[in-house]
Coordinates of N, CA and C in Angstrom, one line a residue:
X18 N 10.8 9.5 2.8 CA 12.0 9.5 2.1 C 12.3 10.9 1.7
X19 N 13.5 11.3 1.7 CA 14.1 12.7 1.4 C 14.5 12.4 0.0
X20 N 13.6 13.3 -0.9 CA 13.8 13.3 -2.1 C 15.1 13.8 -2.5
X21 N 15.8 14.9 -1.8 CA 16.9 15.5 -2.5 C 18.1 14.2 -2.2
X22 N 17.7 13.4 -1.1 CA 18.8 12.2 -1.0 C 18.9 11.7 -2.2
X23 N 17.4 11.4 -2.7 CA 17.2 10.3 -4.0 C 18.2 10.8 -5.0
X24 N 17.8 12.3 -5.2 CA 18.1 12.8 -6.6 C 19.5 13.2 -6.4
X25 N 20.2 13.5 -5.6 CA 21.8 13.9 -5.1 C 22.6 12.6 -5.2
X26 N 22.1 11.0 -5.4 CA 22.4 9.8 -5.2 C 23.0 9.6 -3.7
X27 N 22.7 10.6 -2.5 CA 22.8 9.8 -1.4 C 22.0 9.0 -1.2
X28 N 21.2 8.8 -1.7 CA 20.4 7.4 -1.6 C 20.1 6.6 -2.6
X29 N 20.8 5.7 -2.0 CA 21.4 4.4 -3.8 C 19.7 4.1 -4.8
X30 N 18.4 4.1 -4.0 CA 17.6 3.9 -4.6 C 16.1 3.6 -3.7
X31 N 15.1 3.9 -5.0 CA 14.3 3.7 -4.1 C 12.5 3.4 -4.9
X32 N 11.9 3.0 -4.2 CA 11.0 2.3 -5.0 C 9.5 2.6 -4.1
X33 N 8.3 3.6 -5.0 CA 7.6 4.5 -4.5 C 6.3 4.1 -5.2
X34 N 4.8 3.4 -4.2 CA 4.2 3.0 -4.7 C 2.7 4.1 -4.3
X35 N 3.5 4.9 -3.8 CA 2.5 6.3 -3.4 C 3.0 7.6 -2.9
X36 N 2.2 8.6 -3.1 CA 3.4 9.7 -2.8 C 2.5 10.7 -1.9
X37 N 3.1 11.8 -1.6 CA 2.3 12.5 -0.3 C 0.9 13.6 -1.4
X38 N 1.4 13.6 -2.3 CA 0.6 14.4 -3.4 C 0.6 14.0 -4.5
X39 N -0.8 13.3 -5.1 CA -1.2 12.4 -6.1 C -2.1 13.1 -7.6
X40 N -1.6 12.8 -8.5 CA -0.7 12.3 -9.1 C 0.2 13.1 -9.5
X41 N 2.0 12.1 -9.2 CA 2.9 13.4 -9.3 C 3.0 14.1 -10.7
X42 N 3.5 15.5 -10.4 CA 3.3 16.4 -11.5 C 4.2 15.5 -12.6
X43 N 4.4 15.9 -13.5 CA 5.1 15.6 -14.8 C 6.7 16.1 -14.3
X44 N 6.7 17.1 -14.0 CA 8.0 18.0 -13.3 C 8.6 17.2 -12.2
X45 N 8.2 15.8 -11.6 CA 9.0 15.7 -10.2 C 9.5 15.3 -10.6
X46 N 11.2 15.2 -9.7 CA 12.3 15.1 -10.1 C 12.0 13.3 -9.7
X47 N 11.4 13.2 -9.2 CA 11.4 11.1 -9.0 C 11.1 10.9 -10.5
X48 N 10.7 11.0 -11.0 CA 10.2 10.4 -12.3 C 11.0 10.4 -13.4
X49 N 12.1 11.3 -13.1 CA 13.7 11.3 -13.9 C 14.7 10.6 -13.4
X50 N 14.5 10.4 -12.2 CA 15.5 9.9 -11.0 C 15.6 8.8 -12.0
X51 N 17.1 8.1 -12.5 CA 17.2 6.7 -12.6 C 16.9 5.6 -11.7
X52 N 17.6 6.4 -10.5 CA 17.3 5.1 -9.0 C 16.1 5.5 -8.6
X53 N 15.0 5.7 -9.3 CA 13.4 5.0 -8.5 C 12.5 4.8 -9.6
X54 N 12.0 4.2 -8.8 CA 10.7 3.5 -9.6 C 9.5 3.7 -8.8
X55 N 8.9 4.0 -10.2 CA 7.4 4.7 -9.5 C 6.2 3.6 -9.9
X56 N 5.4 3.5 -9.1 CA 4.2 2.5 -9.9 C 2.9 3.0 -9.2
X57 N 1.7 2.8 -10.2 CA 0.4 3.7 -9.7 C -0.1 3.0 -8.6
X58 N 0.2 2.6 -7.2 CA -0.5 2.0 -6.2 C -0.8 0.4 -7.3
X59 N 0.0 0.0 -7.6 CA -0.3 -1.5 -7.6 C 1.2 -2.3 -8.1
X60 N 2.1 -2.0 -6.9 CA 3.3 -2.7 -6.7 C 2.5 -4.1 -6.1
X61 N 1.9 -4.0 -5.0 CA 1.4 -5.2 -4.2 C 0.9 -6.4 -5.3
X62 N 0.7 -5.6 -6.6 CA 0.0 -7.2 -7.2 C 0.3 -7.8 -7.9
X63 N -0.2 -9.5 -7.7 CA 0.6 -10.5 -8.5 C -0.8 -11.1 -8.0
X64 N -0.8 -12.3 -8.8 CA -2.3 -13.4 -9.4 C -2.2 -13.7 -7.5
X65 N -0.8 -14.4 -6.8 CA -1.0 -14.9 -5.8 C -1.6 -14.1 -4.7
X66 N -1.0 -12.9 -4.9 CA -1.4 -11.8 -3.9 C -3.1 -11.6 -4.1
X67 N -3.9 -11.5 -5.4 CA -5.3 -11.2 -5.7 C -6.1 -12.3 -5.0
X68 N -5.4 -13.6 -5.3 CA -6.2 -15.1 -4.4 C -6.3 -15.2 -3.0
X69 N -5.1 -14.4 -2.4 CA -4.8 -14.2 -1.1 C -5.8 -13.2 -0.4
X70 N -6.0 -12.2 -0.9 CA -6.5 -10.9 -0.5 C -8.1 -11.6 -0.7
X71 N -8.4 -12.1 -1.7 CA -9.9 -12.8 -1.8 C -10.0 -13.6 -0.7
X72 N -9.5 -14.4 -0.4 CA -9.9 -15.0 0.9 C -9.6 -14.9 2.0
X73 N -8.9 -14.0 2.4 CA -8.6 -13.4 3.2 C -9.9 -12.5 3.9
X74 N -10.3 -12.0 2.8 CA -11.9 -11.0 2.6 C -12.8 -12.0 2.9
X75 N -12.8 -13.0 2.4 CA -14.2 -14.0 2.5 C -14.0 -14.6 4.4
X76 N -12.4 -15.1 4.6 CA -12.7 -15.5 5.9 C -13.1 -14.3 6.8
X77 N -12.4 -13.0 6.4 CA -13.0 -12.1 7.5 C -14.4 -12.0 7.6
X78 N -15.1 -12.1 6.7 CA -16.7 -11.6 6.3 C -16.7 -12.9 7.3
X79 N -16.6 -13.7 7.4 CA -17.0 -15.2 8.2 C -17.2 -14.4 9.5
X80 N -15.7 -14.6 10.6 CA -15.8 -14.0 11.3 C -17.0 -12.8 11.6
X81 N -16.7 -11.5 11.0 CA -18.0 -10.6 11.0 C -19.3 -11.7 11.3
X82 N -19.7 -12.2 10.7 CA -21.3 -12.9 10.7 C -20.8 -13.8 12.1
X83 N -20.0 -14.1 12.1 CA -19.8 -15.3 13.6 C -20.0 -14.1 14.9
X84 N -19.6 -13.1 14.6 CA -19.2 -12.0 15.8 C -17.8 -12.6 16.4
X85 N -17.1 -12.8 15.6 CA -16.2 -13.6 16.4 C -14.7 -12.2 15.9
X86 N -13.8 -12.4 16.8 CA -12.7 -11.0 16.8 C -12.7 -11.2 15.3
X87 N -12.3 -9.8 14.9 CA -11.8 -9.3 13.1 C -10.0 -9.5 13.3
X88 N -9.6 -10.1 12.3 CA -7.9 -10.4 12.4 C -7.5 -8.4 11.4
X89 N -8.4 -8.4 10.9 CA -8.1 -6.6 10.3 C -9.5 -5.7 10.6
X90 N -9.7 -5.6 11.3 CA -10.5 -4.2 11.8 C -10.6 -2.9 11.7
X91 N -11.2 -1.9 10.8 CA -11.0 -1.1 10.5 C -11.9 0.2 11.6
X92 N -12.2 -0.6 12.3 CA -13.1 0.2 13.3 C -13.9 0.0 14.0
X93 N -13.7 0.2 15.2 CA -15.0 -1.3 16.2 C -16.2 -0.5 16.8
X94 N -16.8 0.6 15.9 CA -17.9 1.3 16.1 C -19.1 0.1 15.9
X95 N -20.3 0.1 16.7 CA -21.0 -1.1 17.1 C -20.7 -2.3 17.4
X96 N -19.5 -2.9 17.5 CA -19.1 -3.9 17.8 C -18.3 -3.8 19.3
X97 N -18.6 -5.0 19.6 CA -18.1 -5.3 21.5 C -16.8 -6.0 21.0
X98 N -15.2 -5.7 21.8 CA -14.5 -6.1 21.6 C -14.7 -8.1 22.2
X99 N -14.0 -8.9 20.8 CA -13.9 -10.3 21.5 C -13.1 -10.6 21.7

């Protein structure tokens, strides 16, 4: 996102749950911006999203012990593709 869009209002709005340099200064102009909204890396959470992401984790861990393909894989160092 092109911040001078935000802050110029060519860009009606915008909604930022991480930024390229953490944590933004006190000075950035997003944080005065009316049209955005900033949140510390935890836009993603709600009770349903926490129950999701838990089992989600638990069926992967399954998989892993089965050796059976990972549906999120973060790296297939020792592992044989299934």
């Amino acid at each position: 996102m092109e911040k001078g869009a935000l802050v110029s209002g060519h860009l009606g709005g915008a909604g930022i749950d991480t930024a390229e340099h953490e944590p933004l200064p006190a000075t950035s102009p997003l944080l005065a911006a009316p049209n955005c909204l900033v949140t510390p890396h935890m836009a993603w959470y709600s009770e349903e999203a926490a129950r999701e992401l838990k089992r989600k984790v638990a069926e992967e861990a399954v998989r892993f012990a089965r050796n059976e393909k990972l549906h999120y894989p973060v790296n297939s160092i020792g592992r044989s593709a299934a």
